[in-house]
Amino acid sequence: MAPTERSFARRTLLIGAAALTGTALPAGTAHAAGAAPWPRRFPLPDGFRPEGIAIGRAPYAYFGSLANGDVYRASLATGRGAVVARGLGAGHPSVGLRVGRRGRLFVAGGESGEIRVVDARTGETEQVYATGTTFVNDVVLTPDAAWFTDSFAPVLHRVALDRHGRPGALRTVTLGGDWEQGPDFTANGIERTPDGSALLLVNAFANGGGLMRVDPGTGLARAVGLGPARLPNGDGLLLLGRTLYAVQQWQNAVDVFRLDAAGTRGTAVTRVTDPRFRIPTTVAAWGDRLYLPNARFDVDPPRPDTEYDAVVVDQV
């Protein structure tokens, strides 16, 4: 095991705590006294086709476009926003994304097979990695790496990060153990375990859909015990402490689990639904709120004038 892998658990715990400190505010502090309430729904550009969302250390949400790879930034305080990074065009979507240090966005490139690193401050694409696979779907950041799922191949893609968060070499980790690769979309959302010792992946195929706990050094996967709960439409994951939010897109729901520290078992807590959900895909947090883009996959084919939005619900 490489030195970077040995330090995975300890350093992930440290950065995870710092990230939560940077983005989580006490309940009721979402806006200043006397100011207008922060919106609980805001529009995204027509025809944008959002899928991923990321929120960093400031109250702004970044959304990736399936249409052309653009990245849109919206103020959580006002709901207003603009495209801050132009994509590479049709066939180069932005699917899952996360905010790293110094405003770097790590972007999963979907069917392009690309991983992109974008400077959200300048809009420039700093680096493009070609994975050689067919659908790079979602991403999570740890102190040493950016980890990407691939929906049509039993692999994870790892982009090394130095101590300043700058991206380095790309390598592929093959998934084994309990991993079962289905004939269609299989891997989707990705997170870390509460203790930082491993990764959690949605596997929408195995045993009717659920979670896998993956050793980042070996790729060995073990099914997470969730009792009778299943994630057949599992998409984005969000871990806050030991609470895991799992978006079930076509069910228009977010399932909430309480995990043990190692991420080997989980207990279903509740299911969050909302009449404003229109096939949400991913979720990010700020303060005591959860933000979800509505992907509207039921609009087929999507049109340039199709309306899209993001909605806000309370954390459990």
Coordinates of C-alpha atoms in Angstrom, one line a residue:
M1 CA 0.0 0.0 0.0
A2 CA 1.4 3.4 -1.0
P3 CA 2.0 6.1 1.7
T4 CA -0.8 8.2 0.3
E5 CA -3.2 5.3 0.8
R6 CA -2.0 4.6 4.4
S7 CA -2.8 8.2 5.3
F8 CA -6.2 8.1 3.7
A9 CA -8.3 7.5 6.9
R10 CA -6.6 9.9 9.2
R11 CA -6.3 12.8 6.8
T12 CA -9.9 12.3 5.4
L13 CA -11.2 12.6 9.0
L14 CA -9.4 15.9 9.4
I15 CA -10.4 17.4 6.1
G16 CA -14.0 16.1 6.5
A17 CA -14.4 18.0 9.8
A18 CA -12.9 21.2 8.2
A19 CA -15.2 21.0 5.3
L20 CA -18.2 20.6 7.5
T21 CA -17.1 23.6 9.6
G22 CA -16.7 25.7 6.5
T23 CA -20.1 25.0 5.0
A24 CA -22.4 24.2 7.9
L25 CA -24.0 27.1 9.8
P26 CA -26.2 26.9 12.8
A27 CA -29.9 26.7 12.1
G28 CA -31.5 30.1 11.6
T29 CA -28.4 31.9 10.4
A30 CA -29.1 31.4 6.7
H31 CA -29.7 35.2 6.3
A32 CA -29.0 38.3 8.3
A33 CA -31.7 39.8 10.5
G34 CA -34.0 42.0 8.5
A35 CA -32.8 40.6 5.1
A36 CA -35.0 38.9 2.7
P37 CA -35.2 35.1 3.3
W38 CA -33.0 33.0 1.3
P39 CA -35.0 31.3 -1.5
R40 CA -36.2 27.8 -1.2
R41 CA -36.4 27.4 -5.0
F42 CA -34.5 29.2 -7.8
P43 CA -34.4 28.8 -11.5
L44 CA -31.6 27.5 -13.6
P45 CA -31.1 28.4 -17.3
D46 CA -33.7 27.0 -19.8
G47 CA -32.3 24.0 -21.6
F48 CA -29.4 23.7 -19.1
R49 CA -30.1 20.1 -18.1
P50 CA -28.5 20.1 -14.6
E51 CA -27.3 16.9 -13.0
G52 CA -24.5 17.6 -10.4
I53 CA -24.3 20.2 -7.6
A54 CA -21.4 21.2 -5.4
I55 CA -21.2 23.8 -2.6
G56 CA -17.8 24.8 -1.2
R57 CA -16.8 27.1 1.6
A58 CA -18.9 30.0 0.4
P59 CA -22.7 30.2 -0.1
Y60 CA -22.7 29.5 -3.8
A61 CA -23.9 26.4 -5.6
Y62 CA -22.2 25.1 -8.8
F63 CA -24.3 23.1 -11.3
G64 CA -23.0 21.1 -14.2
S65 CA -24.8 20.9 -17.6
L66 CA -25.5 17.6 -19.4
A67 CA -26.2 19.6 -22.6
N68 CA -22.7 21.1 -23.2
G69 CA -20.6 20.9 -20.0
D70 CA -21.2 24.5 -18.9
V71 CA -20.9 25.2 -15.1
Y72 CA -23.4 27.6 -13.6
R73 CA -22.9 29.3 -10.3
A74 CA -25.9 30.5 -8.2
S75 CA -25.9 32.6 -5.0
L76 CA -27.7 30.7 -2.2
A77 CA -28.7 34.1 -0.7
T78 CA -30.5 35.4 -3.8
G79 CA -30.9 32.5 -6.2
R80 CA -29.3 34.6 -9.0
G81 CA -26.4 33.2 -11.0
A82 CA -24.5 33.0 -14.2
V83 CA -22.4 30.6 -16.3
V84 CA -18.9 30.8 -14.9
A85 CA -17.2 28.2 -17.0
R86 CA -17.9 27.2 -20.6
G87 CA -18.0 23.5 -21.4
L88 CA -16.4 21.8 -24.3
G89 CA -19.7 21.4 -26.2
A90 CA -22.1 18.6 -27.0
G91 CA -20.8 15.2 -26.1
H92 CA -18.7 16.7 -23.2
P93 CA -21.2 16.9 -20.3
S94 CA -20.6 17.9 -16.8
V95 CA -22.1 15.3 -14.5
G96 CA -20.9 15.0 -10.9
L97 CA -18.7 17.8 -9.5
R98 CA -17.0 18.8 -6.3
V99 CA -15.3 22.0 -5.2
G100 CA -11.6 21.7 -4.1
R101 CA -9.1 24.1 -2.9
R102 CA -8.6 27.5 -4.5
G103 CA -11.8 27.2 -6.4
R104 CA -10.9 24.2 -8.4
L105 CA -13.9 22.2 -9.7
F106 CA -13.4 18.5 -10.3
V107 CA -15.9 17.4 -13.0
A108 CA -17.0 14.0 -14.1
G109 CA -17.4 14.1 -17.9
G110 CA -20.1 11.4 -18.5
E111 CA -20.0 9.7 -21.9
S112 CA -17.0 11.7 -23.0
G113 CA -14.9 9.5 -20.6
E114 CA -13.2 12.7 -19.4
I115 CA -12.2 14.0 -16.0
R116 CA -11.9 17.8 -16.1
V117 CA -10.4 20.2 -13.6
V118 CA -11.9 23.7 -14.0
D119 CA -10.9 27.0 -12.3
A120 CA -14.2 28.4 -11.2
R121 CA -12.7 31.8 -10.7
T122 CA -11.4 32.3 -14.3
G123 CA -13.6 29.7 -16.1
E124 CA -10.5 28.1 -17.6
T125 CA -10.3 24.3 -18.0
E126 CA -6.9 23.6 -16.3
Q127 CA -6.7 19.9 -17.2
V128 CA -8.5 17.1 -19.0
Y129 CA -7.9 13.5 -18.3
A130 CA -9.0 10.8 -20.8
T131 CA -10.0 7.7 -18.8
G132 CA -10.7 5.5 -21.9
T133 CA -14.0 4.3 -20.4
T134 CA -17.6 5.1 -21.2
F135 CA -19.3 7.1 -18.5
V136 CA -17.5 8.9 -15.7
N137 CA -20.4 9.7 -13.3
D138 CA -19.6 11.2 -9.9
V139 CA -16.7 12.4 -7.7
V140 CA -15.7 12.7 -4.1
L141 CA -12.6 14.5 -2.8
T142 CA -10.3 13.1 -0.1
P143 CA -7.1 14.7 1.1
D144 CA -4.9 12.7 -1.3
A145 CA -7.2 12.2 -4.3
A146 CA -10.3 12.9 -6.3
W147 CA -12.2 9.6 -6.8
F148 CA -14.6 9.1 -9.8
T149 CA -17.1 6.4 -10.4
D150 CA -17.7 4.8 -13.8
S151 CA -21.2 3.6 -14.5
F152 CA -20.4 1.1 -17.2
A153 CA -17.1 -0.4 -15.9
P154 CA -16.2 -2.0 -12.6
V155 CA -13.5 0.6 -11.9
L156 CA -12.8 3.8 -9.9
H157 CA -10.6 6.5 -11.4
R158 CA -8.2 8.2 -9.0
V159 CA -6.6 11.6 -9.6
A160 CA -3.8 12.2 -7.1
L161 CA -3.8 15.5 -5.2
D162 CA -0.8 17.1 -3.6
R163 CA -0.8 18.9 -0.3
H164 CA -2.1 22.1 -2.0
G165 CA -4.9 20.3 -3.7
R166 CA -3.3 20.4 -7.1
P167 CA -4.1 17.4 -9.4
G168 CA -1.5 15.0 -10.5
A169 CA -1.4 11.5 -12.0
L170 CA -4.5 9.5 -13.0
R171 CA -4.8 5.8 -12.3
T172 CA -7.5 3.2 -12.3
V173 CA -8.6 0.9 -9.5
T174 CA -10.5 -2.3 -10.4
L175 CA -13.4 -3.1 -8.2
G176 CA -13.7 -6.7 -6.8
G177 CA -15.1 -8.6 -3.9
D178 CA -18.9 -8.2 -3.7
W179 CA -19.0 -5.8 -6.7
E180 CA -21.5 -6.9 -9.4
Q181 CA -21.5 -5.1 -12.7
G182 CA -24.9 -4.9 -14.3
P183 CA -25.8 -4.5 -18.0
D184 CA -26.8 -0.9 -17.6
F185 CA -25.9 2.0 -15.2
T186 CA -24.3 0.4 -12.1
A187 CA -22.0 2.7 -10.2
N188 CA -23.4 6.1 -9.5
G189 CA -22.9 8.4 -6.4
I190 CA -19.8 8.2 -4.2
E191 CA -18.9 9.4 -0.7
R192 CA -16.5 8.5 2.1
T193 CA -17.3 6.5 5.2
P194 CA -17.8 8.4 8.4
D195 CA -14.4 7.4 9.8
G196 CA -12.7 8.1 6.4
S197 CA -11.3 4.6 6.1
A198 CA -13.0 3.7 2.8
L199 CA -15.4 4.9 0.1
L200 CA -19.1 4.4 -0.3
L201 CA -20.5 3.7 -3.8
V202 CA -24.1 3.3 -5.1
N203 CA -24.5 0.0 -6.9
A204 CA -27.9 0.2 -8.6
F205 CA -27.7 -3.5 -9.8
A206 CA -26.5 -5.8 -7.0
N207 CA -29.2 -7.2 -4.8
G208 CA -31.8 -4.8 -6.2
G209 CA -29.6 -1.7 -5.6
G210 CA -27.7 -0.6 -2.5
L211 CA -24.4 0.6 -1.2
M212 CA -20.9 -0.9 -1.5
R213 CA -18.0 -0.1 0.9
V214 CA -14.8 0.0 -1.1
D215 CA -11.2 -0.2 0.1
P216 CA -9.4 2.6 -1.8
G217 CA -6.1 0.7 -1.8
T218 CA -7.3 -2.6 -3.2
G219 CA -10.7 -1.9 -4.8
L220 CA -12.2 -4.7 -2.6
A221 CA -16.0 -4.0 -2.3
R222 CA -18.3 -5.3 0.4
A223 CA -22.0 -4.7 0.5
V224 CA -23.2 -2.3 3.2
G225 CA -25.9 -3.8 5.4
L226 CA -29.0 -1.6 5.0
G227 CA -31.6 -4.1 6.2
P228 CA -34.6 -4.2 3.8
A229 CA -33.8 -0.8 2.2
R230 CA -32.8 -0.7 -1.4
L231 CA -31.4 1.9 -3.8
P232 CA -32.5 0.9 -7.3
N233 CA -32.6 4.5 -8.4
G234 CA -29.7 5.6 -6.2
D235 CA -27.8 8.7 -7.5
G236 CA -26.0 11.3 -5.6
L237 CA -24.7 10.8 -2.0
L238 CA -24.1 13.3 0.8
L239 CA -22.5 12.4 4.1
L240 CA -22.9 14.8 7.1
G241 CA -21.4 13.3 10.2
R242 CA -22.8 9.8 10.2
T243 CA -26.0 10.7 8.4
L244 CA -26.0 9.6 4.7
Y245 CA -28.4 11.2 2.2
A246 CA -29.1 9.1 -0.9
V247 CA -31.0 10.6 -3.7
Q248 CA -33.4 8.2 -5.5
Q249 CA -34.0 10.1 -8.7
W250 CA -37.0 8.4 -10.3
Q251 CA -38.7 7.9 -6.9
N252 CA -38.5 11.7 -6.3
A253 CA -37.1 11.1 -2.9
V254 CA -34.1 11.3 -0.7
D255 CA -33.5 8.3 1.6
V256 CA -31.7 9.0 4.9
F257 CA -29.6 6.5 6.7
R258 CA -27.6 6.5 10.0
L259 CA -24.3 4.7 9.4
D260 CA -21.8 3.1 11.8
A261 CA -18.4 4.8 11.9
A262 CA -16.8 2.3 9.5
G263 CA -19.7 2.5 7.0
T264 CA -20.3 -1.3 7.1
R265 CA -24.0 -1.0 8.3
G266 CA -26.7 1.6 8.1
T267 CA -30.2 2.0 9.4
A268 CA -33.0 3.8 7.5
V269 CA -34.1 6.9 9.3
T270 CA -36.7 8.5 7.0
R271 CA -37.5 9.3 3.4
V272 CA -37.7 13.0 2.3
T273 CA -40.2 13.8 -0.4
D274 CA -41.4 17.1 -1.7
P275 CA -44.0 18.0 -4.4
R276 CA -41.4 20.3 -6.0
F277 CA -39.1 17.3 -6.8
R278 CA -38.9 16.7 -10.5
I279 CA -36.4 13.8 -10.6
P280 CA -33.6 15.3 -8.5
T281 CA -30.3 13.7 -9.0
T282 CA -27.7 15.1 -6.5
V283 CA -27.6 16.9 -3.2
A284 CA -25.4 19.4 -1.4
A285 CA -25.7 21.2 2.0
W286 CA -25.3 24.7 3.4
G287 CA -26.3 25.5 6.9
D288 CA -29.4 23.4 7.9
R289 CA -30.5 23.1 4.3
L290 CA -30.2 20.6 1.4
Y291 CA -30.0 21.8 -2.2
L292 CA -31.1 19.6 -5.1
P293 CA -31.2 20.2 -8.9
N294 CA -34.2 18.8 -10.7
A295 CA -32.9 16.9 -13.7
R296 CA -36.3 16.4 -15.3
F297 CA -35.3 13.2 -17.0
D298 CA -38.9 12.6 -17.8
V299 CA -38.8 15.3 -20.5
D300 CA -37.6 13.2 -23.4
P301 CA -36.2 14.6 -25.6
P302 CA -35.1 17.7 -23.6
R303 CA -35.6 20.9 -25.4
P304 CA -33.7 24.2 -25.4
D305 CA -36.7 25.9 -23.8
T306 CA -37.2 23.2 -21.1
E307 CA -37.3 24.9 -17.7
Y308 CA -35.1 23.7 -14.8
D309 CA -34.7 24.7 -11.2
A310 CA -33.1 23.8 -7.9
V311 CA -35.1 23.3 -4.7
V312 CA -34.3 23.5 -1.0
V313 CA -35.4 21.1 1.8
D314 CA -34.4 21.0 5.4
Q315 CA -31.8 18.6 6.7
V316 CA -33.1 15.7 8.8

